């Protein structure tokens, strides 16, 4: 089967599955994505692709734990096609036809493939193809301001309520108090410059005030909030994924950027959902 046939098969549960992603660049900054590193499309799309493995992979997300899709049923795995390259991001289910992610995940991307309802990034659940990719019109790739995007799906997701479920979004202009416990999940690297995880991971991190966060990063805007402590963070490949308040599972943030991962004094930076809520609502109606 050639690449096109394989990709067309993406809605078929018996299909070959999404290409596998491994390794990462792990650079700091706003727009880096984890890239797939197999040689050619045939290799990449083979279900049992041999993954590049690096030593010392004792972390999770970074500093978190294995979780399952039932714990975060709104989480999806996204594979993004940029020419012959593939990148991974996370996302969340807003409704049957729309996936929330980061704008930076969608730059120069032709097509997105979404796996919903699976703990394993390589297998299971349901697979969907994008119909349209939308970045917030105010998204600024230099500053990462308004780092929010929407993937519109060709076919509606089957929401079964246990492995696939729409997330509740933070009300417009609502606040998250510093110290609030945030649950972040994804298949990103389990350490800075480490490997991505095939098993879904999650970690709980406290919100840091924008004032404190501005001591670490210049250019923290009201469309951003920070969360993290040394040793616990999201990391490369988690981008676009959901950050919910742990007490009520309302999505407050979208994984956006950070300097390194889990470094002391450098919390992760998240897009503030409450600040872009009107745009999300307007663009996820159909
Ligand atoms: N920009 C990264 C990505 O594309 C996410 C980085 C999150 N970094 C952090 N330290 N929390 O996957």
Short mmCIF file of C-alpha atoms and ligand atoms in Angstrom, two decimals:
data_model
loop_
_atom_site.label_atom_id
_atom_site.label_comp_id
_atom_site.label_asym_id
_atom_site.label_seq_id
_atom_site.Cartn_x
_atom_site.Cartn_y
_atom_site.Cartn_z
CA UNK A 1 0.00 0.00 0.00
CA UNK A 2 1.25 3.45 -0.74
CA UNK A 3 1.14 6.43 1.57
CA UNK A 4 -2.04 7.88 0.11
CA UNK A 5 -3.93 4.61 0.42
CA UNK A 6 -2.75 4.18 3.96
CA UNK A 7 -3.80 7.62 4.95
CA UNK A 8 -7.17 7.27 3.26
CA UNK A 9 -7.62 4.20 5.42
CA UNK A 10 -7.47 6.28 8.52
CA UNK A 11 -11.18 6.02 9.31
CA UNK A 12 -11.06 2.28 9.06
CA UNK A 13 -10.66 0.52 12.39
CA UNK A 14 -8.93 -2.35 10.58
CA UNK A 15 -6.58 0.06 8.86
CA UNK A 16 -2.85 0.20 9.42
CA UNK A 17 -3.04 2.95 11.98
CA UNK A 18 -1.30 6.25 12.27
CA UNK A 19 2.40 6.58 11.70
CA UNK A 20 4.45 6.21 14.82
CA UNK A 21 6.31 9.13 16.28
CA UNK A 22 9.51 9.05 18.22
CA UNK A 23 12.36 11.16 19.51
CA UNK A 24 12.34 14.92 19.69
CA UNK A 25 14.24 18.10 19.19
CA UNK A 26 13.42 19.27 22.64
CA UNK A 27 14.35 22.87 22.00
CA UNK A 28 12.92 25.72 23.95
CA UNK A 29 10.64 28.13 22.22
CA UNK A 30 7.15 28.38 20.96
CA UNK A 31 6.82 26.46 17.78
CA UNK A 32 8.83 23.31 18.12
CA UNK A 33 7.02 20.08 17.49
CA UNK A 34 8.13 16.55 17.97
CA UNK A 35 8.96 15.06 14.63
CA UNK A 36 8.79 11.56 13.43
CA UNK A 37 12.17 10.11 12.63
CA UNK A 38 11.76 6.97 10.58
CA UNK A 39 13.34 6.84 7.12
CA UNK A 40 10.52 6.66 4.61
CA UNK A 41 6.75 6.64 4.52
CA UNK A 42 6.50 2.87 4.24
CA UNK A 43 8.61 2.38 7.36
CA UNK A 44 6.80 5.12 9.16
CA UNK A 45 3.36 3.78 8.47
CA UNK A 46 4.18 0.24 9.41
CA UNK A 47 2.30 -0.56 12.56
CA UNK A 48 5.23 -2.09 14.33
CA UNK A 49 7.71 0.58 13.36
CA UNK A 50 10.92 0.24 15.30
CA UNK A 51 11.20 3.24 17.52
CA UNK A 52 14.35 5.14 18.15
CA UNK A 53 15.13 4.55 21.76
CA UNK A 54 17.38 6.58 23.92
CA UNK A 55 18.72 5.61 27.30
CA UNK A 56 17.44 6.99 30.58
CA UNK A 57 13.72 7.22 30.18
CA UNK A 58 12.60 7.06 33.76
CA UNK A 59 10.26 10.04 33.68
CA UNK A 60 6.61 10.35 32.70
CA UNK A 61 5.11 13.36 30.75
CA UNK A 62 7.78 14.86 33.01
CA UNK A 63 7.46 13.84 36.64
CA UNK A 64 3.96 12.40 36.19
CA UNK A 65 2.33 9.00 35.89
CA UNK A 66 0.81 6.57 33.45
CA UNK A 67 -2.85 7.24 33.01
CA UNK A 68 -5.64 5.85 30.88
CA UNK A 69 -8.04 7.44 28.44
CA UNK A 70 -10.93 6.78 30.84
CA UNK A 71 -9.36 9.27 33.25
CA UNK A 72 -9.12 11.96 30.54
CA UNK A 73 -11.66 10.90 27.86
CA UNK A 74 -11.56 14.33 26.22
CA UNK A 75 -7.87 13.84 25.28
CA UNK A 76 -6.91 13.02 21.68
CA UNK A 77 -3.65 12.22 19.91
CA UNK A 78 -2.98 14.25 16.77
CA UNK A 79 -0.61 13.42 13.96
CA UNK A 80 0.13 16.36 11.68
CA UNK A 81 1.32 16.08 8.13
CA UNK A 82 3.71 18.70 6.83
CA UNK A 83 4.86 17.60 3.37
CA UNK A 84 6.59 14.28 3.96
CA UNK A 85 7.10 14.93 7.65
CA UNK A 86 4.86 14.10 10.57
CA UNK A 87 4.58 15.75 13.97
CA UNK A 88 2.55 14.94 17.02
CA UNK A 89 0.42 17.15 19.21
CA UNK A 90 -2.31 16.71 21.76
CA UNK A 91 -5.82 18.06 21.60
CA UNK A 92 -9.19 17.92 23.29
CA UNK A 93 -12.68 17.11 22.10
CA UNK A 94 -14.91 20.21 22.11
CA UNK A 95 -17.78 18.46 20.35
CA UNK A 96 -18.31 15.75 17.70
CA UNK A 97 -16.79 17.75 14.87
CA UNK A 98 -14.17 19.95 16.54
CA UNK A 99 -10.84 19.41 18.28
CA UNK A 100 -9.15 22.13 20.30
CA UNK A 101 -5.36 22.38 19.99
CA UNK A 102 -2.55 24.94 19.85
CA UNK A 103 -2.22 27.24 16.82
CA UNK A 104 1.50 26.43 16.61
CA UNK A 105 0.63 22.78 15.96
CA UNK A 106 -1.12 23.79 12.74
CA UNK A 107 1.45 26.03 11.06
CA UNK A 108 2.14 24.84 7.49
CA UNK A 109 0.24 21.62 8.14
CA UNK A 110 -1.69 20.06 5.26
CA UNK A 111 -3.67 17.52 7.18
CA UNK A 112 -4.30 16.22 10.67
CA UNK A 113 -5.10 12.67 11.78
CA UNK A 114 -6.77 12.31 15.14
CA UNK A 115 -6.92 9.25 17.37
CA UNK A 116 -9.65 9.44 20.00
CA UNK A 117 -10.59 6.98 22.72
CA UNK A 118 -7.25 5.25 23.16
CA UNK A 119 -4.59 5.21 25.89
CA UNK A 120 -2.05 4.01 23.32
CA UNK A 121 -0.93 6.60 20.77
CA UNK A 122 -0.17 3.88 18.20
CA UNK A 123 -3.23 1.73 18.45
CA UNK A 124 -6.91 1.45 19.29
CA UNK A 125 -9.74 3.88 19.67
CA UNK A 126 -11.15 5.65 16.64
CA UNK A 127 -9.30 7.54 13.93
CA UNK A 128 -10.44 10.67 12.18
CA UNK A 129 -9.20 12.91 9.41
CA UNK A 130 -9.30 16.70 9.34
CA UNK A 131 -11.56 18.70 7.07
CA UNK A 132 -10.14 22.11 8.02
CA UNK A 133 -7.41 23.53 10.24
CA UNK A 134 -8.00 26.95 11.81
CA UNK A 135 -5.52 29.13 13.67
CA UNK A 136 -6.65 32.08 15.78
CA UNK A 137 -6.32 35.17 13.53
CA UNK A 138 -4.34 36.96 16.27
CA UNK A 139 -1.91 34.06 16.76
CA UNK A 140 1.62 35.44 16.83
CA UNK A 141 4.28 32.78 16.21
CA UNK A 142 7.02 35.04 17.59
CA UNK A 143 5.40 35.75 20.94
CA UNK A 144 3.06 32.70 21.07
CA UNK A 145 0.18 35.01 21.91
CA UNK A 146 -3.26 33.53 21.06
CA UNK A 147 -1.81 30.05 20.65
CA UNK A 148 -5.12 28.36 19.94
CA UNK A 149 -6.43 26.45 16.95
CA UNK A 150 -9.28 24.19 15.93
CA UNK A 151 -9.27 21.03 13.83
CA UNK A 152 -12.54 20.35 12.06
CA UNK A 153 -13.15 16.67 11.39
CA UNK A 154 -14.53 15.06 8.25
CA UNK A 155 -16.74 12.66 10.21
CA UNK A 156 -18.24 13.16 13.65
CA UNK A 157 -16.59 11.46 16.64
CA UNK A 158 -18.64 8.82 18.39
CA UNK A 159 -18.84 10.08 21.94
CA UNK A 160 -19.31 7.02 24.16
CA UNK A 161 -18.97 8.88 27.45
CA UNK A 162 -16.19 6.67 28.83
CA UNK A 163 -13.31 6.77 26.33
CA UNK A 164 -14.52 9.70 24.24
CA UNK A 165 -16.21 12.69 25.79
CA UNK A 166 -16.40 16.42 25.13
CA UNK A 167 -14.51 18.57 27.62
CA UNK A 168 -16.09 21.45 29.54
CA UNK A 169 -14.37 24.71 28.66
CA UNK A 170 -13.53 27.50 31.10
CA UNK A 171 -16.21 30.22 31.08
CA UNK A 172 -15.32 33.38 29.20
CA UNK A 173 -12.95 35.61 31.18
CA UNK A 174 -12.92 33.27 34.20
CA UNK A 175 -9.77 33.16 36.32
CA UNK A 176 -7.56 30.40 37.66
CA UNK A 177 -6.08 31.31 41.02
CA UNK A 178 -2.34 30.76 41.62
CA UNK A 179 -1.86 27.47 43.41
CA UNK A 180 -4.78 25.76 41.66
CA UNK A 181 -4.00 22.14 40.77
CA UNK A 182 -3.94 21.63 37.01
CA UNK A 183 -4.02 18.18 35.41
CA UNK A 184 -2.09 18.02 32.13
CA UNK A 185 -1.97 14.95 29.93
CA UNK A 186 -0.33 13.77 26.74
CA UNK A 187 2.04 11.48 24.86
CA UNK A 188 4.92 13.95 24.82
CA UNK A 189 8.49 13.40 25.86
CA UNK A 190 9.03 12.12 29.38
CA UNK A 191 12.10 14.28 29.87
CA UNK A 192 13.66 17.28 28.18
CA UNK A 193 15.19 15.87 24.98
CA UNK A 194 13.80 12.46 25.86
CA UNK A 195 11.45 10.14 24.04
CA UNK A 196 7.74 10.46 23.54
CA UNK A 197 5.53 8.02 25.38
CA UNK A 198 3.16 5.58 23.66
CA UNK A 199 1.16 5.32 26.87
CA UNK A 200 -0.86 8.36 27.89
CA UNK A 201 0.71 10.23 30.81
CA UNK A 202 -0.53 12.90 33.16
CA UNK A 203 0.84 15.16 35.84
CA UNK A 204 -0.61 17.62 38.34
CA UNK A 205 1.04 21.04 38.42
CA UNK A 206 0.19 24.21 40.37
CA UNK A 207 -0.74 27.47 38.67
CA UNK A 208 1.92 30.19 39.05
CA UNK A 209 0.75 33.82 38.94
CA UNK A 210 1.39 35.74 35.72
CA UNK A 211 3.37 38.22 37.80
CA UNK A 212 5.71 35.48 39.07
CA UNK A 213 5.85 33.83 35.68
CA UNK A 214 6.93 37.12 34.10
CA UNK A 215 10.14 36.86 36.14
CA UNK A 216 10.98 33.77 34.07
CA UNK A 217 9.53 34.71 30.71
CA UNK A 218 9.23 38.11 29.09
CA UNK A 219 6.02 38.58 27.18
CA UNK A 220 3.50 36.69 29.31
CA UNK A 221 0.15 38.08 28.14
CA UNK A 222 -3.37 37.78 29.50
CA UNK A 223 -3.94 35.03 26.91
CA UNK A 224 -1.44 32.91 28.86
CA UNK A 225 -1.02 31.36 32.28
CA UNK A 226 1.81 29.36 33.76
CA UNK A 227 1.83 26.15 35.76
CA UNK A 228 4.56 23.88 37.02
CA UNK A 229 7.21 23.15 39.59
CA UNK A 230 10.74 21.83 39.18
CA UNK A 231 10.48 18.21 38.05
CA UNK A 232 6.86 18.34 36.87
CA UNK A 233 5.75 19.70 33.53
CA UNK A 234 4.36 19.05 30.11
CA UNK A 235 7.00 18.72 27.40
CA UNK A 236 7.58 18.45 23.64
CA UNK A 237 4.79 16.54 21.96
CA UNK A 238 2.25 17.49 24.61
CA UNK A 239 1.56 20.78 22.82
CA UNK A 240 -2.05 21.51 22.03
CA UNK A 241 -3.16 19.17 24.77
CA UNK A 242 -5.60 19.94 27.56
CA UNK A 243 -4.76 21.40 30.97
CA UNK A 244 -7.81 21.07 33.23
CA UNK A 245 -8.43 22.20 36.79
CA UNK A 246 -8.11 18.90 38.65
CA UNK A 247 -11.05 19.50 41.00
CA UNK A 248 -13.71 19.93 38.30
CA UNK A 249 -11.97 18.81 35.06
CA UNK A 250 -12.81 22.08 33.30
CA UNK A 251 -10.29 22.87 30.57
CA UNK A 252 -8.38 26.00 31.57
CA UNK A 253 -5.35 25.79 29.34
CA UNK A 254 -3.77 24.47 26.14
CA UNK A 255 -0.14 23.30 26.28
CA UNK A 256 1.78 26.08 24.51
CA UNK A 257 5.48 26.52 25.31
CA UNK A 258 8.27 26.53 27.86
CA UNK A 259 12.01 26.85 28.17
CA UNK A 260 13.13 23.25 28.43
CA UNK A 261 10.84 21.05 30.48
CA UNK A 262 10.34 20.84 34.24
CA UNK A 263 13.26 23.19 34.89
CA UNK A 264 13.43 25.02 38.19
CA UNK A 265 12.04 28.53 37.71
CA UNK A 266 10.55 27.76 34.29
CA UNK A 267 6.96 26.58 34.53
CA UNK A 268 5.06 25.53 31.41
CA UNK A 269 3.09 28.23 29.62
CA UNK A 270 -0.52 27.52 28.62
CA UNK A 271 -2.99 29.34 26.41
CA UNK A 272 -5.71 30.72 28.69
CA UNK A 273 -8.92 29.15 27.38
CA UNK A 274 -11.10 31.71 29.20
CA UNK A 275 -9.41 34.50 27.20
CA UNK A 276 -10.13 32.93 23.80
CA UNK A 277 -13.45 31.29 24.65
CA UNK A 278 -15.60 33.44 22.34
CA UNK A 279 -13.36 32.63 19.38
CA UNK A 280 -13.52 28.90 20.23
CA UNK A 281 -17.32 29.00 20.48
CA UNK A 282 -17.74 30.88 17.22
CA UNK A 283 -15.45 28.50 15.35
CA UNK A 284 -16.75 25.22 16.72
CA UNK A 285 -20.44 25.62 15.93
CA UNK A 286 -20.34 23.29 12.90
N1 LIG B 1 5.92 23.60 22.33
C1 LIG B 1 5.92 22.25 22.83
C2 LIG B 1 5.32 21.33 21.78
O1 LIG B 1 5.22 21.75 20.65
C3 LIG B 1 5.26 22.12 24.17
C4 LIG B 1 6.18 22.63 25.17
C5 LIG B 1 5.65 22.62 26.53
N2 LIG B 1 6.80 22.89 27.34
C6 LIG B 1 6.77 22.97 28.64
N3 LIG B 1 7.90 23.15 29.26
N4 LIG B 1 5.66 22.84 29.29
O2 LIG B 1 5.10 20.15 21.99
#
